[in-house]
Amino acid sequence: MTTTPLPPAGADRDAALLAASEAGAPAARADLEALVRVPSVSADPARAGDVARSAEAVADLLRACGVPEVGVHTAAGGAPAVVARRPAPAGRPTVLLYAHHDVQPTGDARDWTSEPFTPTERDGRLFGRGTADDKAGVVAHAHALRTLLPLWGEDGGVGVTVFVEGEEEVGSPTFGAFLAEHGEDLAADVIVVADSANWRVGVPAITTTLRGLVDCEVRVDVLSHAVHSGVNGGPVLDALTCLARLLATLHDEAGDVAVAGLVTGTAAAGVEVAEDVFRADAGVLDGVRLAGTGSLADRLWARPALSVLGVDAPAVAAASNTLLPSASAKLSLRLAPGQDPAAAAAALRRHLLEHAPFGARVTVTDGEAGRPFRADTGSPAHEVARRAFARAFGVGTGDVVEAGMGGSIPFVADLAERYPGAAILVTGVEDPDSRAHGADESLHLADFARVCAGEVLLLDGLAQLPAGGAGAVERAGASPA
Ligand code: BES
Ligand code: MN
C-alpha cells in the first residue's frame, strides 16, 4: 500500500487516486465474491442465520478496511445492520455511506444458468444473487475507505459513517425504530445511497427520483365450497374468472392505470428513454405493444404502474373440473414522486371493492408501503459527484445522466425527512442488464471498477468542502415525497 503523500487537489491527485483504486480492484472483486456466497435472503425466515452471518462478514470487511468503530445492530427484532464510523477530522464534513447486504429470493434455481450463490464470471459480468443489488454497493464503500484511509492519514479526508442495512428488500420495516435508537449516529452532511443504477454500461447516472410503492392482496369469494363445473357452470362465474375480470379493470384501454385519484407527473425535461433501447433492455417480445400514454420516461419514473405479482389458484397440473370458490392475487402499485402511499393504498382498495364483478365478495389486505423520493441535485456535493463519476468513467461532466428511476428505496424519504440539511446522492452499480430480483442477476465488472473509482474521487472531493457546507444549500427543490 502506497504511503506517498497525495498531491493537492487537481489532476495529479485524481490520477494518484485512480491508480490507487485500480490497485485495489482485485481485492474488491474478491470481497464481493465472498459476500455473494452468503445467501442473505431477508424475506426467508429460514435464512435469518445467513442474514446474521452476512452482517458479520460486512463488519469484518469494514474492520479490515481500517474503519475504526464497527458494530452490528438490530432494532425492534429486525434484521442486523452494520454501522461503522470514522469520526470527522476537525472542520471536515461527515458522509453517510448506505448500502444493503440483504438480497431478494432466488426464485426457481433452475432458471439460473449458474448457481445463484456461487459467483460466476461470464462475458465480463459476475453472475449471482446480490452481485449488483446490492453487495457491489457494500463493497464500493469498503473499497473507497480501504483506498483512502491510509492516504488521508489521521487528519485528512472526511468523517464517514457506513450504514449497511439487512432488510431493504423487505421494505426496511424496523428502520424507523433504528433511527429512533441510532439516529444521532447516522447524522451527516452528505448521504450516499449506493443502491440504484447507472444509465448504460460505461455511462454513469445520478438518480433524481425514485418511485414509491404499495402492495396488497386481493381475494375474491363466490361460493361456500367447490362444486362440479359441469353441473353448476353457467349461472355462476368461478372465482378465478371473477378475479381476472376484476384485475382487468385496473388498466384502461390504452394500458394506463385506471385507479382514480393517483398522482401522475411528468419526468424532468432533458432525458428521454428510446423505445428500441427500452424494449431490448427489458426483453419485450417482438409484436408486444408498449402500454400507457406519455413519454417512456414519464411512464417509467413519474407515473404509477400496477402489476400482478402472483395468483393463488390451483396449478394447471392439479386442476380438476370444479368451480373455484375463491382466488387471490398479490398486486404491486408503484407510486409517482409526490404520491402519499396511504392515499394510494386507499384509492386502490376503493377501486377493487367498487369493481367487484357480479357481486363477488372482494377482500383487500394491505401490505408494504414505501414513499417515493425526489432529490435536490443542486448541492455542492452533487457537483463533486458529477465530476468524480465523469472522471472515473472517462466521460464529460455533462455526460453524467441525471435520471429518474422506476425502482423504490423507501427509507430514502425517511432519511431526507430526518436530516433535512443533508445532500442525498443516489448512486449505484446496476446497469440495464443487471436483472436485479430476477434469475441470472449480474454485475458488469468494468463498470464496478469505475463505480469504485468514482466513489474514491467522490469522498476525496467531498473532503475539500467545508463541514456544514457540503449539504444542500438550497432546500427549496427537495422534498421527502
Ligand atoms: N436497488 C433496488 C431499487 C432500485 C433499483 C432503484 C434500480 C433504482 C434503480 C432496491 O433494492 C429494491 O429493489 N427495492 C425494492 C423495494 C421494496 C422491497 C420495498 C423494490 O423496488 O422493489
Ligand atoms: Mn437494492
Tab-separated table of N, CA and C and ligand atoms in Angstrom, residues 98 100 102 104 132-134 167-172 194-198 207 209-213 215 332 334 368-370 404-411 426-427 430 436-437, ligand 1:
chain	number	residue	atom	x	y	z
A	98	TYR	N	-24.499	4.498	2.480
A	98	TYR	CA	-25.535	3.479	2.651
A	98	TYR	C	-25.437	2.398	1.573
A	100	HIS	N	-27.180	-2.048	1.181
A	100	HIS	CA	-27.831	-3.124	1.950
A	100	HIS	C	-27.184	-4.460	1.622
A	102	ASP	N	-28.743	-7.435	2.430
A	102	ASP	CA	-29.736	-8.485	2.181
A	102	ASP	C	-30.063	-8.535	0.690
A	104	GLN	N	-32.820	-10.377	-2.524
A	104	GLN	CA	-34.127	-10.953	-2.868
A	104	GLN	C	-34.001	-12.488	-2.943
A	132	ALA	N	-25.191	-7.395	-7.977
A	132	ALA	CA	-25.456	-5.987	-8.278
A	132	ALA	C	-26.272	-5.339	-7.162
A	133	ASP	N	-27.321	-5.986	-6.738
A	133	ASP	CA	-28.297	-5.423	-5.783
A	133	ASP	C	-28.189	-6.166	-4.461
A	134	ASP	N	-27.347	-5.745	-3.513
A	134	ASP	CA	-26.625	-4.502	-3.564
A	134	ASP	C	-25.253	-4.722	-2.948
A	167	GLU	N	-32.380	-5.328	5.686
A	167	GLU	CA	-33.803	-5.609	5.434
A	167	GLU	C	-34.409	-4.666	4.397
A	168	GLU	N	-33.561	-4.138	3.499
A	168	GLU	CA	-34.087	-3.238	2.472
A	168	GLU	C	-35.071	-3.959	1.568
A	169	GLU	N	-34.765	-5.205	1.248
A	169	GLU	CA	-35.588	-5.931	0.275
A	169	GLU	C	-36.929	-6.388	0.849
A	170	VAL	N	-37.157	-6.135	2.130
A	170	VAL	CA	-38.492	-6.377	2.687
A	170	VAL	C	-39.101	-5.054	3.155
A	171	GLY	N	-38.605	-3.946	2.609
A	171	GLY	CA	-39.227	-2.647	2.879
A	171	GLY	C	-38.753	-1.960	4.150
A	172	SER	N	-37.593	-2.351	4.673
A	172	SER	CA	-36.994	-1.688	5.850
A	172	SER	C	-37.979	-1.523	7.005
A	194	ALA	N	-25.832	4.027	-2.311
A	194	ALA	CA	-25.308	3.276	-3.470
A	194	ALA	C	-26.214	2.080	-3.730
A	195	ASP	N	-27.406	2.324	-4.235
A	195	ASP	CA	-28.374	1.231	-4.423
A	195	ASP	C	-29.234	1.443	-5.650
A	196	SER	N	-28.746	2.230	-6.603
A	196	SER	CA	-29.553	2.494	-7.788
A	196	SER	C	-28.776	2.004	-9.014
A	197	ALA	N	-28.997	2.626	-10.138
A	197	ALA	CA	-28.420	2.112	-11.382
A	197	ALA	C	-27.746	3.226	-12.169
A	198	ASN	N	-26.818	2.822	-13.030
A	198	ASN	CA	-26.252	3.763	-13.995
A	198	ASN	C	-27.066	3.733	-15.277
A	207	THR	N	-29.229	9.438	-9.650
A	207	THR	CA	-30.681	9.262	-9.638
A	207	THR	C	-31.365	10.492	-9.052
A	209	THR	N	-35.024	10.861	-9.066
A	209	THR	CA	-36.292	10.490	-8.409
A	209	THR	C	-36.398	8.974	-8.306
A	210	LEU	N	-37.116	8.537	-7.288
A	210	LEU	CA	-37.439	7.118	-7.107
A	210	LEU	C	-38.939	7.008	-6.938
A	211	ARG	N	-39.513	5.926	-7.405
A	211	ARG	CA	-40.949	5.725	-7.158
A	211	ARG	C	-41.175	5.119	-5.776
A	212	GLY	N	-42.365	5.362	-5.244
A	212	GLY	CA	-42.775	4.676	-4.023
A	212	GLY	C	-43.528	3.414	-4.400
A	213	LEU	N	-44.042	2.702	-3.407
A	213	LEU	CA	-44.858	1.538	-3.744
A	213	LEU	C	-45.808	1.166	-2.619
A	215	ASP	N	-48.218	-2.458	-1.729
A	215	ASP	CA	-48.622	-3.826	-2.094
A	215	ASP	C	-49.967	-4.111	-1.482
A	332	SER	N	-48.972	-5.057	-6.904
A	332	SER	CA	-47.931	-4.092	-6.554
A	332	SER	C	-48.165	-2.810	-7.341
A	334	ARG	N	-46.678	0.852	-8.062
A	334	ARG	CA	-45.565	1.806	-7.947
A	334	ARG	C	-46.136	3.220	-7.996
A	368	GLU	N	-47.021	-3.918	2.170
A	368	GLU	CA	-45.982	-2.910	2.382
A	368	GLU	C	-46.360	-1.563	1.786
A	369	ALA	N	-45.775	-0.522	2.336
A	369	ALA	CA	-45.917	0.805	1.744
A	369	ALA	C	-44.579	1.506	1.831
A	370	GLY	N	-44.206	2.223	0.794
A	370	GLY	CA	-42.941	2.960	0.816
A	370	GLY	C	-43.088	4.254	0.052
A	404	GLY	N	-34.446	9.886	-13.526
A	404	GLY	CA	-35.317	9.223	-12.583
A	404	GLY	C	-35.091	7.720	-12.676
A	405	MET	N	-35.593	6.996	-11.678
A	405	MET	CA	-35.560	5.538	-11.717
A	405	MET	C	-36.937	5.050	-11.284
A	406	GLY	N	-37.346	3.937	-11.861
A	406	GLY	CA	-38.673	3.415	-11.538
A	406	GLY	C	-38.714	2.593	-10.268
A	407	GLY	N	-37.540	2.150	-9.785
A	407	GLY	CA	-37.479	1.323	-8.582
A	407	GLY	C	-37.708	2.158	-7.333
A	408	SER	N	-37.732	1.476	-6.196
A	408	SER	CA	-38.056	2.139	-4.926
A	408	SER	C	-36.976	1.856	-3.887
A	409	ILE	N	-36.628	2.869	-3.133
A	409	ILE	CA	-35.766	2.700	-1.951
A	409	ILE	C	-36.449	3.512	-0.855
A	410	PRO	N	-37.491	2.901	-0.249
A	410	PRO	CA	-38.427	3.691	0.561
A	410	PRO	C	-37.797	4.490	1.699
A	411	PHE	N	-36.755	3.967	2.337
A	411	PHE	CA	-36.248	4.669	3.514
A	411	PHE	C	-35.534	5.960	3.153
A	426	VAL	N	-27.959	9.708	-4.744
A	426	VAL	CA	-28.352	8.321	-5.019
A	426	VAL	C	-27.528	7.842	-6.211
A	427	THR	N	-26.593	6.950	-5.932
A	427	THR	CA	-25.693	6.410	-6.957
A	427	THR	C	-25.975	4.922	-7.084
A	430	GLU	N	-25.881	-0.846	-10.695
A	430	GLU	CA	-26.613	-1.642	-11.687
A	430	GLU	C	-26.518	-1.002	-13.069
A	436	ALA	N	-31.672	-7.384	-11.588
A	436	ALA	CA	-31.876	-7.452	-10.142
A	436	ALA	C	-33.265	-8.045	-9.881
A	437	HIS	N	-33.384	-8.879	-8.875
A	437	HIS	CA	-34.610	-9.566	-8.458
A	437	HIS	C	-34.943	-10.761	-9.359
B	1	BES	N1	-31.904	-1.329	-5.535
B	1	BES	C1	-33.300	-1.520	-5.619
B	1	BES	C2	-34.095	-0.340	-6.127
B	1	BES	C3	-33.617	0.295	-7.409
B	1	BES	C4	-33.130	-0.468	-8.451
B	1	BES	C5	-33.707	1.646	-7.538
B	1	BES	C6	-32.694	0.160	-9.605
B	1	BES	C7	-33.297	2.257	-8.684
B	1	BES	C8	-32.790	1.521	-9.724
B	1	BES	C9	-33.823	-1.894	-4.250
B	1	BES	O1	-33.006	-2.802	-3.575
B	1	BES	C10	-35.152	-2.559	-4.414
B	1	BES	O2	-35.286	-3.462	-5.172
B	1	BES	N2	-36.149	-2.097	-3.702
B	1	BES	C11	-37.426	-2.714	-3.658
B	1	BES	C12	-38.165	-2.049	-2.530
B	1	BES	C13	-39.220	-2.861	-1.863
B	1	BES	C14	-38.821	-4.231	-1.485
B	1	BES	C15	-39.769	-2.113	-0.658
B	1	BES	C16	-38.186	-2.546	-4.965
B	1	BES	O3	-38.046	-1.512	-5.658
B	1	BES	O4	-38.919	-3.464	-5.333
